[in-house]
One Martini backbone bead per residue (centre of mass of N, CA, C, O) as a GRO file, in nm:
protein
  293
    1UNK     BB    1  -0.804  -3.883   1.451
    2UNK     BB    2  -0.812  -3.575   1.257
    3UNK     BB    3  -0.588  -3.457   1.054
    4UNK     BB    4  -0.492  -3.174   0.995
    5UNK     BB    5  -0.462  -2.925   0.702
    6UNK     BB    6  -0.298  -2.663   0.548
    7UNK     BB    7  -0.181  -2.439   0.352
    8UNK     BB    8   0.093  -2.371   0.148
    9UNK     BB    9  -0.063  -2.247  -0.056
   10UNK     BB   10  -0.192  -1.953  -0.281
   11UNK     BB   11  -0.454  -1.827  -0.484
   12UNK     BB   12  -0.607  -1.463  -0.488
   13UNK     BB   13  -0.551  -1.379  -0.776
   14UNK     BB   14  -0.715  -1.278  -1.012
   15UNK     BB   15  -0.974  -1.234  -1.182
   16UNK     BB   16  -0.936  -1.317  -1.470
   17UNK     BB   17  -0.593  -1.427  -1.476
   18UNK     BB   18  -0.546  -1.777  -1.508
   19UNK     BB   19  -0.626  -1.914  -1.291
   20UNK     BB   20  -0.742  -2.199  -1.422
   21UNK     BB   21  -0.512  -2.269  -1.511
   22UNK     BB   22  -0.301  -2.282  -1.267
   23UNK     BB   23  -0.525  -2.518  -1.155
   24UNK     BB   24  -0.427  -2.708  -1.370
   25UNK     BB   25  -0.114  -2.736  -1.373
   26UNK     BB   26  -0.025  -2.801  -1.050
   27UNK     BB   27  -0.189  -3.071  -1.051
   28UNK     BB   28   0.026  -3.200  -1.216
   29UNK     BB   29   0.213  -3.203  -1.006
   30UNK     BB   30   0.366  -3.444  -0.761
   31UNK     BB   31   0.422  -3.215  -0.519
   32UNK     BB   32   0.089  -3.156  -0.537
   33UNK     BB   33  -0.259  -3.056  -0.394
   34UNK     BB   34  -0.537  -2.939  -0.522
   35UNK     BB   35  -0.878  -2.954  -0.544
   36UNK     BB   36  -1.116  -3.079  -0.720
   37UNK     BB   37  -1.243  -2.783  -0.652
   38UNK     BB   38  -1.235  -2.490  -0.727
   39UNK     BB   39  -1.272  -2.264  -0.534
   40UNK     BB   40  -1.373  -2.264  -0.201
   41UNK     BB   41  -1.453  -1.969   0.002
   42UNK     BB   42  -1.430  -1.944   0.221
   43UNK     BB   43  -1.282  -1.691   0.394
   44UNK     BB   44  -1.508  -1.487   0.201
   45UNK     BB   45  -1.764  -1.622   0.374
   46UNK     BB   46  -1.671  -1.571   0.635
   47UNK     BB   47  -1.631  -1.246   0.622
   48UNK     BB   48  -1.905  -1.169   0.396
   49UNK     BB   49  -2.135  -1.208   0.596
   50UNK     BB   50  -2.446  -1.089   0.602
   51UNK     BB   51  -2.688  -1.146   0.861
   52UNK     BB   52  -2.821  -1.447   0.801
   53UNK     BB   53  -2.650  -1.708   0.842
   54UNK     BB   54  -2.813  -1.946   0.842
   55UNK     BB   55  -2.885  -1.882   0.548
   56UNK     BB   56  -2.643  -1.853   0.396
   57UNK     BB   57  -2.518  -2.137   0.490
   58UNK     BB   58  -2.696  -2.266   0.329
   59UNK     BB   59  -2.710  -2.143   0.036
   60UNK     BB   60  -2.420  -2.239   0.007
   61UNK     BB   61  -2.501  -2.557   0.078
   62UNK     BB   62  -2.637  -2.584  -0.217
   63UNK     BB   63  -2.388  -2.484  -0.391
   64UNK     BB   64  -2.221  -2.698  -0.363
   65UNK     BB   65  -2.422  -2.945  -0.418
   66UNK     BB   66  -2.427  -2.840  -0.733
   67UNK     BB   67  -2.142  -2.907  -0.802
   68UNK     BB   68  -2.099  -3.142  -0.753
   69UNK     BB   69  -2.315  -3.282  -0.946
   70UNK     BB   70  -2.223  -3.158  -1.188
   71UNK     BB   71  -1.973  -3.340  -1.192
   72UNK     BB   72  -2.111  -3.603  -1.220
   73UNK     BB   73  -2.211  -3.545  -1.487
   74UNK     BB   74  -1.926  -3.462  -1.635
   75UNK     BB   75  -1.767  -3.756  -1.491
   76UNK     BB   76  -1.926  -3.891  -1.320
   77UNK     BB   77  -1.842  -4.171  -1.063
   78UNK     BB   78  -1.617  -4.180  -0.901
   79UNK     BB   79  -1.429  -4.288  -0.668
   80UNK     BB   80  -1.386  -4.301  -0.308
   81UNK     BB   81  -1.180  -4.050  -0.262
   82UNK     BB   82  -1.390  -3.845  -0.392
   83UNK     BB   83  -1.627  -3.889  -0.233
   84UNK     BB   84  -1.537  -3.823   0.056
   85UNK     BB   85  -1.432  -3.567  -0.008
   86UNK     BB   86  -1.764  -3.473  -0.105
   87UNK     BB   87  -1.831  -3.508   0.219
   88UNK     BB   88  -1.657  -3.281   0.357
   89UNK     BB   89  -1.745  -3.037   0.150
   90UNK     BB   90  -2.054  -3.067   0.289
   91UNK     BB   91  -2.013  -2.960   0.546
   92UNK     BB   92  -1.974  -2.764   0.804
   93UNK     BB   93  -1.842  -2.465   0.843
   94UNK     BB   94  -1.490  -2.437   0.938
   95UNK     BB   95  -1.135  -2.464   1.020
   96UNK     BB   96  -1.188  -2.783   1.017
   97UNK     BB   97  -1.317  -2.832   0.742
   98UNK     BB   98  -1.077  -2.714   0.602
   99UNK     BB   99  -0.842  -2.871   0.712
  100UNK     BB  100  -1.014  -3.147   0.603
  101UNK     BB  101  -0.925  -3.057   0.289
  102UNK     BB  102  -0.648  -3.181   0.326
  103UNK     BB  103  -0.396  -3.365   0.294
  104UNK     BB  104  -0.146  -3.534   0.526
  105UNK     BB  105   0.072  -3.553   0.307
  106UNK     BB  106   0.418  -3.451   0.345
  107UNK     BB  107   0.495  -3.491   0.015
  108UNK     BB  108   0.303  -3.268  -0.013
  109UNK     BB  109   0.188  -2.962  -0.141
  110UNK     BB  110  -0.085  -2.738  -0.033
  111UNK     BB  111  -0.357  -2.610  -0.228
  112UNK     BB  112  -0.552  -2.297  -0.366
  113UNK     BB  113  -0.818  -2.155  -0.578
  114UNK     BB  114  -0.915  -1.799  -0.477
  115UNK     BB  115  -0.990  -1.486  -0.621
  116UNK     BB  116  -1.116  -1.353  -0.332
  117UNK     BB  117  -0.898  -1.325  -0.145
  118UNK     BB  118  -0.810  -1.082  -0.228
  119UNK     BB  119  -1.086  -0.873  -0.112
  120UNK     BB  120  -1.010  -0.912   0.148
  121UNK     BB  121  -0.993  -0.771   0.451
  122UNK     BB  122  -0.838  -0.717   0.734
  123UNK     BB  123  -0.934  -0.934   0.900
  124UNK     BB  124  -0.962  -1.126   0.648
  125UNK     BB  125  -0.620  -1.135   0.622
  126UNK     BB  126  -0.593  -1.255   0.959
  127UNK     BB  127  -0.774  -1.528   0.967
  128UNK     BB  128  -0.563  -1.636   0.795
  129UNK     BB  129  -0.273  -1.605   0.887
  130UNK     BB  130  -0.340  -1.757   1.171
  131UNK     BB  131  -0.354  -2.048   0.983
  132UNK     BB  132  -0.126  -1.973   0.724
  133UNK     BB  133   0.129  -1.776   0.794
  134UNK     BB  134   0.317  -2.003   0.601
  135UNK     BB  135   0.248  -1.893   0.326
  136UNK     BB  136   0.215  -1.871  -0.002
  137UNK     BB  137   0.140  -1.584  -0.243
  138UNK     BB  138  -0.068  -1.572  -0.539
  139UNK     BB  139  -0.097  -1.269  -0.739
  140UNK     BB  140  -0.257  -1.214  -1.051
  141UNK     BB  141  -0.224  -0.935  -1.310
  142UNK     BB  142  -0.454  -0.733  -1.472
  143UNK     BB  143  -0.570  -0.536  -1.687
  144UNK     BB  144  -0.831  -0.364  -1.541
  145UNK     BB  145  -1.003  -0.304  -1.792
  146UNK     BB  146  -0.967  -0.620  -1.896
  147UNK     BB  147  -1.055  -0.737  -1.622
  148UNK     BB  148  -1.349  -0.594  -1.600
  149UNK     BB  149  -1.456  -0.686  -1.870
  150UNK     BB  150  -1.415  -0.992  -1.869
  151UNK     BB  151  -1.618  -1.019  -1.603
  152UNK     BB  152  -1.882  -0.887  -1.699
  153UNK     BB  153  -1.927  -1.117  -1.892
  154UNK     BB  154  -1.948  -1.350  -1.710
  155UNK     BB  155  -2.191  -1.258  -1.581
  156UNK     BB  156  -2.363  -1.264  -1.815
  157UNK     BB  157  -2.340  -1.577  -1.888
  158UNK     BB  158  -2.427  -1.680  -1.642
  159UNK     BB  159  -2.726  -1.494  -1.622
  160UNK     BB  160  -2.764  -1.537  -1.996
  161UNK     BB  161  -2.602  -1.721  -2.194
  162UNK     BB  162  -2.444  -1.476  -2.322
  163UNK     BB  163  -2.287  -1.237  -2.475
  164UNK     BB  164  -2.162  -0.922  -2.434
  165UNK     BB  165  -2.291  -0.808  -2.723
  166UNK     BB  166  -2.616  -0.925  -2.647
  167UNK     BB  167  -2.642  -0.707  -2.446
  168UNK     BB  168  -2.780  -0.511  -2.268
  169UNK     BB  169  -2.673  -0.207  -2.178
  170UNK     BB  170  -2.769  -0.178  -1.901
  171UNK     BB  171  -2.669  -0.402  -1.766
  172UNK     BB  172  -2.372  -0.348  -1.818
  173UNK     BB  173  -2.386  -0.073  -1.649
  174UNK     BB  174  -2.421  -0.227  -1.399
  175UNK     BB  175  -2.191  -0.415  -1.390
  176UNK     BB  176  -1.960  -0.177  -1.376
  177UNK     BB  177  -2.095  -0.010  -1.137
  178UNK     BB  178  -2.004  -0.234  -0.945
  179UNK     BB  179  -1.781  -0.205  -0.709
  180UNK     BB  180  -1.679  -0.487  -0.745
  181UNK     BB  181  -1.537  -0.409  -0.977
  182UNK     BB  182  -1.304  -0.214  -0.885
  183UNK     BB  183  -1.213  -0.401  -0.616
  184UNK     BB  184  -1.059  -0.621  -0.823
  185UNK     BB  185  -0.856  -0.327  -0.927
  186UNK     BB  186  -0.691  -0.312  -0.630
  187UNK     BB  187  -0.400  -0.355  -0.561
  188UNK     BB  188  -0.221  -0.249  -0.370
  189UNK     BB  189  -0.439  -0.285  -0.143
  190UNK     BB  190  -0.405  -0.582  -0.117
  191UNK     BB  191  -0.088  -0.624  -0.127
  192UNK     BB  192   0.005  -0.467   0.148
  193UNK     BB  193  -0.218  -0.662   0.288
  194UNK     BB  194  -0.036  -0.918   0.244
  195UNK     BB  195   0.258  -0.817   0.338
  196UNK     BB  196   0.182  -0.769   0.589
  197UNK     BB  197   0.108  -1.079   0.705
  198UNK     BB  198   0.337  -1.209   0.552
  199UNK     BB  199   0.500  -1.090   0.333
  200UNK     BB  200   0.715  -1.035   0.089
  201UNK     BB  201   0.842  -1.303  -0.007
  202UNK     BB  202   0.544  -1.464  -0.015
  203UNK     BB  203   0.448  -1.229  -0.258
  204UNK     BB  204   0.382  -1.341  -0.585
  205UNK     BB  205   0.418  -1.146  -0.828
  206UNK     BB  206   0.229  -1.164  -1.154
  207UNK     BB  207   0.139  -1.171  -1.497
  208UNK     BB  208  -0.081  -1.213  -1.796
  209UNK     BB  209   0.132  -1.130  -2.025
  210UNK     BB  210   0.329  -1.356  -1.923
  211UNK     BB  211   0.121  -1.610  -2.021
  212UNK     BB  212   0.059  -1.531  -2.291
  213UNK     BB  213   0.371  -1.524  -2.412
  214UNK     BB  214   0.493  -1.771  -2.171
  215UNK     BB  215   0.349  -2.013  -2.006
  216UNK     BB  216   0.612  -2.213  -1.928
  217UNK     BB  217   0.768  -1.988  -1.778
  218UNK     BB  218   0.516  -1.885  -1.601
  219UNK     BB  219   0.513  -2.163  -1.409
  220UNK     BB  220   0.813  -2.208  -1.325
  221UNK     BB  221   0.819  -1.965  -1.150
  222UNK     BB  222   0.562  -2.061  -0.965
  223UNK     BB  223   0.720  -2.301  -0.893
  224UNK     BB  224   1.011  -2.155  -0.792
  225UNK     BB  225   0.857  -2.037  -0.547
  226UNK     BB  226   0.745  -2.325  -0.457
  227UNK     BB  227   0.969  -2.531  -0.426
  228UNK     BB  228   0.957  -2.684  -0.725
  229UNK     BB  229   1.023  -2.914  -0.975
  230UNK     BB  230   1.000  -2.873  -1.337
  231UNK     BB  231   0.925  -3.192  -1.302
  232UNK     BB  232   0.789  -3.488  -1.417
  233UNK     BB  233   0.575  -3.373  -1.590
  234UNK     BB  234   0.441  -3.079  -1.503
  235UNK     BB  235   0.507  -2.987  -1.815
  236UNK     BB  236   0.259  -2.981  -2.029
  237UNK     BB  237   0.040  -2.925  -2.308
  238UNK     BB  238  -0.159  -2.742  -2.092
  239UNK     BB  239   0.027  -2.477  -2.078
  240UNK     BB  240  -0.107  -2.392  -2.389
  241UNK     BB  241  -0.385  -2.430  -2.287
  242UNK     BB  242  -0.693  -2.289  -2.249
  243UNK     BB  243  -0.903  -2.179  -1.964
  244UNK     BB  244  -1.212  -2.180  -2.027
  245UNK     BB  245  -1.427  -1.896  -2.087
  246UNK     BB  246  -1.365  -1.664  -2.372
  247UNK     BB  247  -1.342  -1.368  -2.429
  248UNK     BB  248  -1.368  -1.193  -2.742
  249UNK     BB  249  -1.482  -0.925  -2.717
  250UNK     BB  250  -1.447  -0.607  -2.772
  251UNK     BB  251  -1.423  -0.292  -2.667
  252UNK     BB  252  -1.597  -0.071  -2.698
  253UNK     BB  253  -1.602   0.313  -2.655
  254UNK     BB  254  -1.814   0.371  -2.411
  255UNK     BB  255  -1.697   0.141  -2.211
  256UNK     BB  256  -1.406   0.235  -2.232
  257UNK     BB  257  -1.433   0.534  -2.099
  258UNK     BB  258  -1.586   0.426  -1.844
  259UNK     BB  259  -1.299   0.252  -1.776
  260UNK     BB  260  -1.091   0.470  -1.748
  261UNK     BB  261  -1.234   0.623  -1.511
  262UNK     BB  262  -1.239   0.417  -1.322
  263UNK     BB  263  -0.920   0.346  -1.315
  264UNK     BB  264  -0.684   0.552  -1.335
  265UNK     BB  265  -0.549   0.544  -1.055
  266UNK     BB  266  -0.489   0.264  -1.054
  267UNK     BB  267  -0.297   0.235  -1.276
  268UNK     BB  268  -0.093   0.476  -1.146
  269UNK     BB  269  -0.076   0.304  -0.889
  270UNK     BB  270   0.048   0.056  -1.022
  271UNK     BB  271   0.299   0.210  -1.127
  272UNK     BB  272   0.439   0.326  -0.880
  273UNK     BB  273   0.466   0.079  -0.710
  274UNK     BB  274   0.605  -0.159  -0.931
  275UNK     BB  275   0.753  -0.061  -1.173
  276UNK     BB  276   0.703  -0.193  -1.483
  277UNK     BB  277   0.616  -0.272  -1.822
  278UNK     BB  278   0.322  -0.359  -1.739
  279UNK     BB  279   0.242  -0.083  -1.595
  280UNK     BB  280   0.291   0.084  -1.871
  281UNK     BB  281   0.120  -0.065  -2.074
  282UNK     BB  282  -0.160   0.039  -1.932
  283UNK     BB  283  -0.103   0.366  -1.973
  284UNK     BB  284  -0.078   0.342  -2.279
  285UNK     BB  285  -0.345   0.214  -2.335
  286UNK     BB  286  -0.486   0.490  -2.189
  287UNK     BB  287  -0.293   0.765  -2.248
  288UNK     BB  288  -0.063   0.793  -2.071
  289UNK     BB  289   0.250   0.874  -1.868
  290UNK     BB  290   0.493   0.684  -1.723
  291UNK     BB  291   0.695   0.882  -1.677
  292UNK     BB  292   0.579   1.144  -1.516
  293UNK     BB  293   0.528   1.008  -1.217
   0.00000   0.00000   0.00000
């Protein structure tokens, strides 16, 4: 009989704001347990499902088995135990599909990173809580407006193979003003609904700006949250190297204006709500006057 796990902690992003990060550095923990593949996509794809949902879940299932492909060809074929793995995360999705990517082994707590987790409607971040009730939630805030451009930038990349400042402009404006942008930097309407089903205490607010400033003191934070050791190995020089493909192209003035009416609101509200030096910077770098409030 195959012993379900579930997560003992989540990383529910923001998107853009250092997950592929946190899910490197984890990985090195010897009391952490990660899946070889971040972002399992579980939960949002089960809650945000409209229409034909067997045709939507062979899409999916087309896509998981791009991903596993992808890395055999960038890093051969795998161990045996990597193989099983990536069997079971080809089969049907079920909360036991779930549940049986995770290894039973009680020396370890084992977690994911999916940024799309923060987005999930009341249903679904109810369906986490029935299934995970007792994680601990790593949600990392980043400033809206960086954090907007940045996902743009991704967008156009995965899309056209090029750099945000090579694309078409209609593009781009087409890509600020999907839904999706904006509701990427709702926090407070996250946080309030991740606290209301976890508790206050289990959902661990982090920022990006202390990352970038001191990532090694921040990795220790989200250890001593996740009440494990930052020993052993645990930190090592991969804790300084940046993960992933990285924006650096600067917002231009006409885009920079229509992400501050994008945001200006969510700013405000992340800052009522907050209240630290974090989006107090947000609001500055906005030009608004975050004492006023």
């Amino acid at each position: 009989m195959t012993t379900l796990r579930y997560p003992d902690f989540l990383c529910i992003g923001a998107q853009k704001s250092g997950t592929s990060w946190l899910h490197v550095n984890l990985c090195n923990h010897p009391r952490l347990w990660l899946p070889p593949l971040k972002e399992l996509h579980y939960f949002d794809h089960v809650w945000n499902v409209r229409g034909d949902k067997s045709y939507r879940h062979l899409v999916w299932w087309w896509r998981r088995s791009a991903r596993v492909a992808a890395e055999i060809r960038c890093h051969g074929w795998p161990g045996i135990e990597r193989i099983r793995w990536y069997g079971r995360y080809l089969s049907f999705l079920s909360d036991k599909w779930y549940g049986n990517l995770f290894p039973p082994d009680s020396d370890v707590r084992v977690g994911e990173v999916t940024p799309a987790y923060s987005r999930l409607d009341e249903e679904g971040v109810g369906h986490v809580a029935r299934l995970v009730g007792n994680a601990k939630v790593i949600y990392i805030l980043r400033n809206p407006i960086e954090r907007s451009w940045s996902a743009a930038a991704m967008r156009i990349r995965n899309a056209c193979g090029i750099t945000i400042d090579r694309a078409d402009e209609t593009q781009i404006w087409q890509i600020l003003g999907h839904p999706s942008i904006r509701k990427g930097a709702d926090y407070v309407r996250h946080i309030k609904l991740w606290r209301r089903h976890f508790g206050e205490s289990n959902v661990h607010i982090a920022f990006y700006d202390d990352l970038c400033a001191d990532p090694r003191s921040f990795l220790r934070a989200i250890l001593g949250f996740l009440e494990v050791e930052p020993s052993g190995g645990a930190i090592t020089e991969r804790a300084d190297t940046r993960i992933g493909k990285i924006n650096n192209v600067p917002i231009s003035g006409r885009y920079l204006a229509s992400l501050l009416d994008l945001h200006r609101d969510q700013l405000f509200d992340a800052h009522q709500y907050l209240r630290n030096r974090h989006t107090a910077a947000w609001l500055e770098s906005a030009n608004g006057r975050p004492e006023a409030i």
